[in-house]
Amino acid sequence: MKVAFLMAPEGVEQVELTDPWKAVEGAGGTPRLVSTAPGSVQAFHHLDKGDTFPVDDVVRKVTARDFDGLVLPGGVANPDALRMDEAAVAFVKDFFDAGQPVAAICHAPWTLVEADVLRRRTLTSWPSLRTDIRNAGGSWVDEQVKVCVSGPNTLVTSRKPDDLPAFCATFVEEFGKAAAQA
């Protein structure tokens, strides 16, 4: 299972990258860091700088078909930057168009709002995104983890770093189901 982790060059919440990354590796999968620019990504521990992580692929040079699933880590700045990048938004939409699974945590659904893929879907997120999700045609719920299956798509969402154990277990299971059906 090859999984894309999409993020901007800076602003990702480090634990929302590292815990899901380890979950993919623990399931025998191959995580790939995809960004809008080559080089490295600067992660954060809330507002303080964390570690940097090397970029494996630039979003303009890959497609959803190169992967089995997509993980969108949060952080406030990361999804806000991604939603302003046309190639990143198109990459996210491509996963939905291809019927491939997507997982998003915390503020990451902002990128899903911009990709216009939330109509008739129920998801969770950081509470401040509630109105944005509703305005994009989705339904927002306050749950630790939410799985929404809509047609060929599976969307797994969670609210915050405290939800990471449930988020990781759930998206790894759902991505595995999708890979088995492919």
Coordinates of C-alpha atoms in Angstrom, one line a residue, residues 10-179:
E10 CA 5.7 24.6 6.2
G11 CA 2.9 24.5 8.8
V12 CA 2.0 20.9 9.2
E13 CA 1.3 19.7 12.8
Q14 CA 4.2 17.3 13.3
V15 CA 2.4 14.6 15.3
E16 CA -0.4 14.6 12.6
L17 CA 2.3 13.6 10.1
T18 CA 4.5 11.3 12.2
D19 CA 1.9 9.2 13.9
P20 CA -0.1 8.4 10.6
W21 CA 3.2 7.8 8.8
K22 CA 4.3 5.2 11.4
A23 CA 0.8 3.6 11.1
V24 CA 1.3 3.2 7.4
E25 CA 4.7 1.7 7.9
G26 CA 3.4 -0.5 10.7
A27 CA 0.8 -1.9 8.3
G28 CA 3.6 -2.8 5.8
G29 CA 2.8 0.2 3.6
T30 CA 5.0 2.8 2.0
P31 CA 4.4 6.4 2.9
R32 CA 5.5 9.2 0.5
L33 CA 5.8 12.9 1.4
V34 CA 4.3 14.9 -1.4
S35 CA 4.6 18.7 -1.3
T36 CA 4.0 21.7 -3.4
A37 CA 7.8 22.4 -3.6
P38 CA 10.9 20.2 -3.5
G39 CA 13.3 20.1 -0.6
S40 CA 11.9 19.7 2.9
V41 CA 8.8 20.4 4.9
Q42 CA 9.0 22.4 8.2
A43 CA 6.7 20.8 10.8
F44 CA 5.4 22.5 13.9
H45 CA 4.4 21.6 17.4
H46 CA 1.4 23.9 17.5
L47 CA 3.1 27.3 17.0
D48 CA 6.7 26.2 17.7
K49 CA 9.0 24.9 15.0
G50 CA 9.5 21.1 15.0
D51 CA 11.5 18.9 12.7
T52 CA 12.0 19.0 9.0
F53 CA 11.1 16.2 6.7
P54 CA 12.4 15.5 3.2
V55 CA 10.0 15.7 0.3
D56 CA 9.7 12.6 -1.8
D57 CA 7.5 13.9 -4.6
V58 CA 6.3 17.3 -5.9
V59 CA 2.6 17.4 -6.4
R60 CA 2.8 18.7 -10.0
K61 CA 4.7 15.5 -10.9
V62 CA 2.4 12.8 -9.5
T63 CA -1.2 11.8 -9.8
A64 CA -3.6 9.9 -7.5
R65 CA -3.0 6.8 -9.6
D66 CA 0.5 6.7 -8.4
F67 CA -0.8 5.9 -4.9
D68 CA -3.4 3.7 -3.0
G69 CA -4.6 6.5 -0.7
L70 CA -4.1 10.0 0.5
V71 CA -3.5 11.3 4.1
L72 CA -4.0 15.0 4.8
P73 CA -2.3 16.0 8.0
G74 CA -3.5 19.2 9.7
G75 CA -2.0 22.2 11.4
V76 CA -3.6 25.6 10.7
A77 CA -1.1 26.9 8.2
N78 CA -0.6 23.7 6.2
P79 CA -4.2 23.2 4.8
D80 CA -4.6 27.0 4.4
A81 CA -1.5 27.1 2.1
L82 CA -2.6 23.9 0.3
R83 CA -6.0 25.3 -0.5
M84 CA -4.3 28.2 -2.3
D85 CA -2.3 25.9 -4.5
E86 CA -4.2 24.8 -7.7
A87 CA -2.0 21.7 -8.2
A88 CA -2.5 20.6 -4.6
V89 CA -6.3 21.1 -4.8
A90 CA -6.4 19.2 -8.1
F91 CA -4.4 16.4 -6.6
V92 CA -6.9 16.0 -3.8
K93 CA -9.8 16.1 -6.1
D94 CA -8.1 13.5 -8.3
F95 CA -8.3 11.0 -5.4
F96 CA -12.0 11.5 -5.2
D97 CA -12.5 11.3 -8.9
A98 CA -10.5 8.0 -9.0
G99 CA -12.5 6.5 -6.1
Q100 CA -9.5 6.2 -3.8
P101 CA -9.6 6.6 0.0
V102 CA -8.7 9.8 1.7
A103 CA -8.0 10.5 5.4
A104 CA -7.9 14.0 6.9
I105 CA -7.4 15.3 10.5
C106 CA -7.9 18.5 12.3
H107 CA -7.8 21.5 10.0
A108 CA -7.0 19.4 6.9
P109 CA -10.6 19.4 5.6
W110 CA -10.1 23.0 4.6
T111 CA -8.3 21.5 1.5
L112 CA -11.3 19.2 0.9
V113 CA -13.6 22.3 1.1
E114 CA -11.5 23.9 -1.6
A115 CA -11.5 20.8 -3.7
D116 CA -15.3 20.8 -3.6
V117 CA -15.6 17.2 -2.6
L118 CA -17.8 17.4 0.6
R119 CA -21.3 17.6 -0.8
R120 CA -23.5 14.9 0.9
R121 CA -20.6 13.7 3.0
T122 CA -20.5 13.5 6.8
L123 CA -17.2 14.2 8.5
T124 CA -15.5 15.6 11.5
S125 CA -12.7 18.1 12.0
W126 CA -11.4 20.8 14.3
P127 CA -14.6 22.5 15.5
S128 CA -13.8 25.9 13.9
L129 CA -14.2 24.3 10.4
R130 CA -17.9 23.3 11.1
T131 CA -19.4 26.2 9.2
D132 CA -16.9 25.9 6.3
I133 CA -17.9 22.2 5.9
R134 CA -21.6 22.9 6.0
N135 CA -21.2 25.8 3.5
A136 CA -19.4 23.3 1.2
G137 CA -22.4 20.9 1.3
G138 CA -21.1 18.5 4.0
S139 CA -22.5 17.6 7.4
W140 CA -20.3 18.1 10.4
V141 CA -20.3 15.9 13.5
D142 CA -18.3 16.0 16.7
E143 CA -16.8 12.5 16.8
Q144 CA -13.4 11.1 17.5
V145 CA -13.3 9.5 14.0
K146 CA -15.8 9.4 11.2
V147 CA -15.9 7.1 8.2
C148 CA -18.0 8.3 5.3
V149 CA -18.4 5.9 2.4
S150 CA -20.0 7.6 -0.6
G151 CA -20.1 5.7 -3.8
P152 CA -16.5 4.4 -4.5
N153 CA -15.0 6.9 -2.0
T154 CA -14.0 6.3 1.6
L155 CA -13.3 9.4 3.7
V156 CA -11.9 9.0 7.2
T157 CA -11.7 12.1 9.4
S158 CA -10.8 13.0 12.9
R159 CA -10.9 16.2 15.1
K160 CA -7.5 16.7 16.7
P161 CA -4.2 15.1 17.8
D162 CA -5.9 13.4 20.8
D163 CA -7.8 11.4 18.2
L164 CA -4.7 10.1 16.4
P165 CA -4.8 6.5 17.8
A166 CA -8.4 6.0 16.5
F167 CA -7.7 7.9 13.3
C168 CA -4.6 5.9 12.4
A169 CA -6.2 2.5 13.2
T170 CA -9.3 3.4 11.2
F171 CA -7.7 4.8 8.1
V172 CA -5.2 2.0 7.9
E173 CA -8.1 -0.5 8.1
E174 CA -10.1 1.4 5.5
F175 CA -7.2 1.9 3.1
G176 CA -6.4 -1.9 3.4
K177 CA -10.0 -2.7 2.5
A178 CA -9.8 -0.5 -0.6
A179 CA -6.5 -2.0 -1.6

